[in-house]
Amino acid sequence: MAINAIKGMNDILPGDVETWQFLETAARRVFGTYGFAEIRTPVVEKTDLFCRSIGETTDIVEKEMYTFNDKSDNSLTLRPEGTAPVMRAFIQNRLHTLDPVNKLYYMGPMFRYERPQKGRYRQFHQIGAEVIGVESPLIDAQVLAMLHHYFCEIGIDAVQLQVNSLGCPECRPGYRQALTLFLESRLTSLCTDCQRRYKTNPLRVLDCKVPGCKEATKEAPSVLQHLCVSCEDHFSAVKENLTALDIPFAVNARMVRGLDYYVRTTFELVTDQLGSQNAVAAGGRYDGLVESLDGPALPGIGFAIGVERLVLMKVSAKISAPRPDIFLASVGQEATEKAFVLMSQLQRAGVRAEMDYQGKSLKAQMRRANRLQARYALILGEQELQTGLADLKDMDQSSQQQIKLGDLVGLMEGSGSSA
Ligand code: HAM
């Protein structure tokens, strides 16, 4: 029986991969403008890293991690997200000693054992960015402005930026208590998961998709009414800075994030085009995270974009695979050998050239040239080899011109789409 890919893990095939490359190139360009440098971390980390950062009582750590023991019995986990690994690398490599402000970005696969559906996969890809070392609300707005800029650059505007503040270790316990008390009074209306969660992680109850829980928490106390003065000032400044930068946003006081490291500003870019998987990007502040991982006490903020979700949204504007600039068709052994040499010369000159390697009929070769949407075609036979002249067919214009074979590379150089 043929072996298929693992459920929830997808191949990205030619024809689609060009969209991915476009999205990645745009990220490198835009993030570079804002002073971000790329960081690449391993796909596997010690399990403890995620337990300590994301939080033991989160869905990710409780039920979604790909965790296994290696041959030395170390517990390892395929990274479910990028922030914790980047912080681990930041601390381990003492990056704060190089610059007090570190702006890093990353892209790559993440793994979560979730129930696969449209926009939700077990291997998915994130493009993320993190800033470590700045507490000022200016950086919150700057990070959001960069995210906004990126979405403009890739031509996706059907998204709304929602922001919230989750408070800090000063004011969160008060809110947690108020929320727990409220939830206690509605316990029988909550789903079984939330009846358990309301004690371990009450904020997550606000995020439950079960209609009964949504209804029961309609009147729940708002986190924004429980912020301490410094969190309130910080959040006000973030909103003012966003307004100054003309970044549209809406406050969503019910937005809680699925990871425990967040404090103060949190945000999501949501769309109504993807059904229930409506967050295309998400992030926030994690001021205590670096310290909790035994690094220096430095604040941080960042986001991650779900690339599969971007691709789903960009379907209408699909970027197609590059077409060959020229297809060399040949008849006879000698002509095929000549075509082979010509093709190599063209490729070295930066021209996308293709040929037939298998002695197919001329008709079959021209069919393939058409299917590949080659811009030009050139047929080489006995006569062309003898005279050194051949017809260069413009496949788009359905016209042709006679050229000297010796001029072909020079003519094609600079005229092709890849040149
Ligand atoms: P997150 O909200 O868990 O945050 O994920 C960020 C984005 O990744 C989501 O908004 C979504 O677009 C995409 N995503 C998450 N899970 C899946 C999945 N199973 N299939 C497809 N796409 C998915 C984080 O991961 C944080 N590390 C973000 C962050 C960076 N916060 C601060 N810095």
Coordinates of C-alpha atoms in Angstrom, one line a residue, residues 73-388:
D73 CA 15.2 9.1 27.4
N74 CA 15.1 12.9 27.2
S75 CA 11.6 14.3 26.7
L76 CA 11.6 16.4 23.5
T77 CA 8.8 18.3 21.8
L78 CA 8.3 19.4 18.2
R79 CA 7.9 23.2 18.7
P80 CA 4.2 24.2 18.9
E81 CA 5.1 27.8 18.4
G82 CA 8.1 30.1 17.9
T83 CA 8.3 32.5 20.8
A84 CA 9.6 30.2 23.5
P85 CA 12.4 28.8 21.2
V86 CA 13.4 32.3 20.2
M87 CA 13.6 33.3 23.9
R88 CA 15.6 30.2 24.7
A89 CA 18.1 31.1 21.9
F90 CA 18.1 34.7 23.0
I91 CA 19.1 33.7 26.5
Q92 CA 21.5 31.0 25.6
N93 CA 23.4 33.2 23.1
R94 CA 23.3 36.2 25.4
L95 CA 22.0 38.4 22.6
H96 CA 21.1 41.2 25.0
T97 CA 24.8 41.8 25.4
L98 CA 25.1 42.7 21.8
D99 CA 22.3 45.2 21.7
P100 CA 19.8 46.3 24.3
V101 CA 17.0 46.1 21.8
N102 CA 16.7 42.9 19.8
K103 CA 14.4 42.6 16.8
L104 CA 14.1 39.1 15.5
Y105 CA 11.9 37.3 13.0
Y106 CA 11.5 33.7 12.0
M107 CA 9.5 31.5 9.7
G108 CA 9.0 27.8 9.6
P109 CA 6.9 24.8 10.6
M110 CA 5.1 24.4 14.0
F111 CA 3.3 21.3 15.3
R112 CA 0.2 20.9 17.3
Y113 CA -1.9 17.8 17.6
E114 CA -5.2 19.5 16.9
R115 CA -8.3 18.2 15.1
P116 CA -7.5 19.1 11.4
Q117 CA -9.9 21.2 9.5
K118 CA -9.8 24.1 7.0
G119 CA -7.2 26.5 8.3
R120 CA -6.2 24.2 11.2
Y121 CA -3.4 21.7 10.7
R122 CA -1.0 19.5 12.7
Q123 CA 2.0 20.9 10.9
F124 CA 1.4 24.5 10.0
H125 CA 3.7 27.4 9.3
Q126 CA 4.2 30.7 11.1
I127 CA 6.0 33.9 10.1
G128 CA 6.7 35.6 13.4
A129 CA 8.5 38.6 14.9
E130 CA 9.7 39.4 18.4
V131 CA 11.2 42.5 20.0
I132 CA 13.0 42.0 23.3
G133 CA 14.1 44.9 25.5
V134 CA 11.5 47.7 25.1
E135 CA 8.8 48.4 27.6
S136 CA 7.6 51.6 25.9
P137 CA 4.1 51.5 24.3
L138 CA 5.8 52.9 21.2
I139 CA 7.1 49.5 20.4
D140 CA 3.6 47.9 20.7
A141 CA 2.3 50.3 18.1
Q142 CA 5.5 49.9 16.0
V143 CA 5.0 46.1 15.9
L144 CA 1.4 46.4 15.0
A145 CA 2.3 49.0 12.3
M146 CA 4.7 46.5 10.8
L147 CA 2.1 43.8 10.8
H148 CA -0.4 46.2 9.1
H149 CA 2.3 47.2 6.6
Y150 CA 2.9 43.5 5.8
F151 CA -0.7 42.8 5.2
C152 CA -0.9 45.9 2.9
E153 CA 2.1 44.7 1.0
I154 CA 0.7 41.2 0.4
G155 CA -2.7 42.7 -0.6
I156 CA -4.9 41.3 2.1
D157 CA -7.2 43.8 3.6
A158 CA -10.2 41.7 4.8
V159 CA -8.8 41.6 8.3
Q160 CA -9.6 43.5 11.5
L161 CA -7.0 44.3 14.2
Q162 CA -8.5 43.6 17.6
V163 CA -6.5 44.7 20.7
N164 CA -6.9 44.1 24.4
S165 CA -4.8 44.4 27.6
L166 CA -4.6 41.4 29.9
G167 CA -3.0 43.3 32.8
C168 CA 0.1 42.3 34.6
P169 CA 1.0 40.2 37.7
E170 CA -0.1 43.2 39.8
C171 CA -3.7 43.4 38.5
R172 CA -4.4 40.1 36.9
P173 CA -4.9 38.2 40.2
G174 CA -7.7 40.6 41.1
Y175 CA -9.4 40.1 37.7
R176 CA -8.9 36.4 37.9
Q177 CA -10.6 36.3 41.3
A178 CA -13.5 38.4 40.1
L179 CA -13.9 36.2 37.0
T180 CA -13.7 33.0 39.0
L181 CA -16.4 34.2 41.3
F182 CA -18.6 35.1 38.4
L183 CA -18.0 31.7 36.7
E184 CA -18.8 29.9 39.9
S185 CA -22.3 31.5 39.8
R186 CA -22.8 30.1 36.3
L187 CA -21.1 26.8 36.7
T188 CA -24.0 24.6 35.7
S189 CA -24.3 26.4 32.3
L190 CA -20.7 25.8 31.4
C191 CA -19.4 22.8 29.3
T192 CA -17.5 20.1 31.1
D193 CA -14.1 21.5 29.9
C194 CA -14.9 24.9 31.3
Q195 CA -16.2 23.5 34.6
R196 CA -12.7 22.2 35.0
R197 CA -11.0 25.2 33.5
Y198 CA -12.7 27.9 35.5
K199 CA -10.4 27.1 38.4
T200 CA -7.1 26.3 36.6
N201 CA -7.4 28.9 33.8
P202 CA -10.6 31.0 34.1
L203 CA -9.6 33.4 31.4
R204 CA -9.8 30.6 28.8
V205 CA -13.5 30.1 29.6
L206 CA -14.1 33.5 27.8
D207 CA -12.6 31.9 24.7
C208 CA -14.7 28.8 24.7
K209 CA -16.6 28.3 21.4
V210 CA -19.4 26.2 23.0
P211 CA -22.6 28.3 22.6
G212 CA -23.7 27.6 26.2
C213 CA -20.4 29.0 27.5
K214 CA -20.6 32.0 25.3
E215 CA -24.1 32.8 26.5
A216 CA -23.2 32.2 30.2
T217 CA -20.2 34.5 30.0
K218 CA -21.9 37.4 28.2
E219 CA -22.0 39.5 31.4
A220 CA -18.6 38.4 32.7
P221 CA -16.5 41.1 34.3
S222 CA -14.2 42.9 31.8
V223 CA -10.4 42.7 32.2
L224 CA -10.2 46.3 31.2
Q225 CA -12.1 47.4 34.3
H226 CA -9.5 45.6 36.5
L227 CA -6.3 47.1 35.1
C228 CA -3.9 48.8 37.5
V229 CA -2.9 52.4 36.8
S230 CA 0.3 51.6 35.0
C231 CA -1.4 48.9 32.7
E232 CA -4.2 51.3 32.0
D233 CA -1.7 54.1 31.1
H234 CA 0.2 51.7 28.9
F235 CA -2.9 50.5 27.1
S236 CA -4.1 54.1 26.5
A237 CA -0.7 55.0 25.1
V238 CA -0.8 52.0 22.7
K239 CA -4.2 53.0 21.4
E240 CA -3.0 56.6 21.0
N241 CA 0.1 55.6 19.1
L242 CA -2.0 53.4 16.8
T243 CA -4.3 56.3 16.1
A244 CA -1.3 58.5 15.4
L245 CA 0.0 56.0 12.9
D246 CA -3.4 55.6 11.3
I247 CA -3.7 51.9 12.1
P248 CA -7.3 50.9 12.4
F249 CA -8.2 48.7 15.4
A250 CA -11.1 47.7 17.6
V251 CA -10.8 46.9 21.3
N252 CA -12.0 43.4 22.2
A253 CA -12.0 43.0 26.0
R254 CA -13.0 39.4 25.7
M255 CA -9.9 38.4 23.7
V256 CA -7.8 36.1 25.8
R257 CA -4.9 34.2 24.3
G258 CA -4.2 30.5 24.4
L259 CA -0.8 30.9 25.8
D260 CA 0.0 31.9 29.4
Y261 CA 3.0 34.2 28.9
Y262 CA 1.0 37.2 27.8
V263 CA 0.8 40.4 29.9
R264 CA -0.7 43.8 28.9
T265 CA -1.2 44.3 25.2
T266 CA -2.6 41.3 23.3
F267 CA -3.9 41.4 19.8
E268 CA -5.3 39.3 16.9
L269 CA -5.9 40.0 13.2
V270 CA -9.2 38.3 12.5
T271 CA -11.1 37.7 9.3
D272 CA -14.6 36.5 8.5
Q273 CA -13.3 34.6 5.4
L274 CA -12.0 31.5 7.2
G275 CA -15.0 30.2 9.2
S276 CA -14.1 29.3 12.8
Q277 CA -10.3 29.6 12.3
N278 CA -10.6 33.3 12.1
A279 CA -7.3 34.5 13.5
V280 CA -4.7 35.0 10.7
A281 CA -2.1 36.5 13.1
A282 CA -1.9 37.0 16.8
G283 CA 0.5 38.1 19.5
G284 CA 1.2 40.3 22.4
R285 CA 3.5 41.3 25.2
Y286 CA 5.3 38.8 27.4
D287 CA 7.3 40.9 29.8
G288 CA 8.1 38.2 32.4
L289 CA 8.9 35.4 29.9
V290 CA 12.6 35.9 29.4
E291 CA 13.2 36.1 33.2
S292 CA 11.0 33.1 33.9
L293 CA 13.3 31.1 31.6
D294 CA 16.2 32.2 33.7
G295 CA 17.3 35.0 31.4
P296 CA 17.6 38.8 32.2
A297 CA 14.5 40.7 33.2
L298 CA 13.7 42.1 29.8
P299 CA 10.2 42.9 28.4
G300 CA 9.1 41.4 25.0
I301 CA 6.4 41.7 22.4
G302 CA 5.7 39.9 19.2
F303 CA 3.3 38.2 16.8
A304 CA 3.0 35.2 14.6
I305 CA 1.1 34.9 11.3
G306 CA -0.4 31.6 10.2
V307 CA 0.9 31.2 6.7
E308 CA -1.7 28.5 5.6
R309 CA -4.4 30.9 6.6
L310 CA -2.8 33.7 4.5
V311 CA -2.6 31.3 1.5
L312 CA -6.3 30.4 1.9
M313 CA -7.1 34.1 1.9
K314 CA -5.0 34.7 -1.1
V315 CA -6.5 31.9 -3.3
S316 CA -8.2 34.4 -5.6
A317 CA -4.9 36.2 -6.4
K318 CA -3.0 33.0 -6.9
I319 CA 0.6 33.5 -8.0
S320 CA 1.4 31.1 -10.8
A321 CA 4.4 29.0 -11.3
P322 CA 7.1 30.6 -13.5
R323 CA 6.9 29.7 -17.2
P324 CA 9.8 28.8 -19.3
D325 CA 11.2 31.6 -21.5
I326 CA 12.0 29.2 -24.2
F327 CA 11.3 25.5 -25.2
L328 CA 13.8 23.9 -27.5
A329 CA 12.2 21.1 -29.6
S330 CA 14.5 18.9 -31.6
V331 CA 14.2 16.2 -34.3
G332 CA 17.0 13.6 -34.5
Q333 CA 19.9 12.7 -32.3
E334 CA 22.3 15.4 -33.5
A335 CA 19.7 18.2 -33.1
T336 CA 18.9 16.9 -29.6
E337 CA 22.5 17.1 -28.7
K338 CA 22.7 20.7 -30.1
A339 CA 19.5 21.6 -28.2
F340 CA 21.0 20.3 -25.0
V341 CA 24.1 22.5 -25.3
L342 CA 22.1 25.5 -26.3
M343 CA 19.7 24.9 -23.3
S344 CA 22.7 24.9 -20.9
Q345 CA 24.1 28.1 -22.4
L346 CA 20.7 29.8 -22.1
Q347 CA 20.3 28.6 -18.5
R348 CA 23.8 29.9 -17.6
A349 CA 22.8 33.3 -19.1
G350 CA 19.7 33.3 -16.8
V351 CA 17.1 32.3 -19.3
R352 CA 14.6 29.7 -18.2
A353 CA 15.0 27.1 -20.9
E354 CA 13.4 23.7 -21.3
M355 CA 13.7 20.8 -23.8
D356 CA 12.6 17.2 -24.3
Y357 CA 15.1 14.6 -23.1
Q358 CA 13.3 11.5 -24.3
G359 CA 13.1 11.5 -28.1
K360 CA 9.4 12.3 -28.2
S361 CA 7.7 13.2 -31.4
L362 CA 7.8 16.9 -32.5
K363 CA 4.1 17.1 -31.9
A364 CA 4.4 15.8 -28.3
Q365 CA 7.2 18.2 -27.7
M366 CA 5.2 21.2 -28.9
R367 CA 2.2 20.0 -26.8
R368 CA 4.5 20.1 -23.7
A369 CA 5.8 23.6 -24.7
N370 CA 2.2 24.7 -24.8
R371 CA 1.3 23.1 -21.5
L372 CA 4.3 24.7 -19.8
Q373 CA 3.2 28.0 -21.4
A374 CA 6.7 28.6 -22.8
R375 CA 7.1 32.1 -24.1
Y376 CA 9.1 31.1 -27.1
A377 CA 9.8 27.8 -28.9
L378 CA 12.6 26.9 -31.3
I379 CA 12.6 23.8 -33.5
L380 CA 15.9 22.3 -34.3
G381 CA 16.2 19.7 -37.2
E382 CA 18.7 18.6 -39.8
Q383 CA 18.1 21.7 -41.9
E384 CA 18.6 24.2 -39.0
L385 CA 21.9 22.5 -38.1
Q386 CA 23.0 22.8 -41.7
T387 CA 22.0 26.4 -42.3
G388 CA 22.6 27.6 -38.7

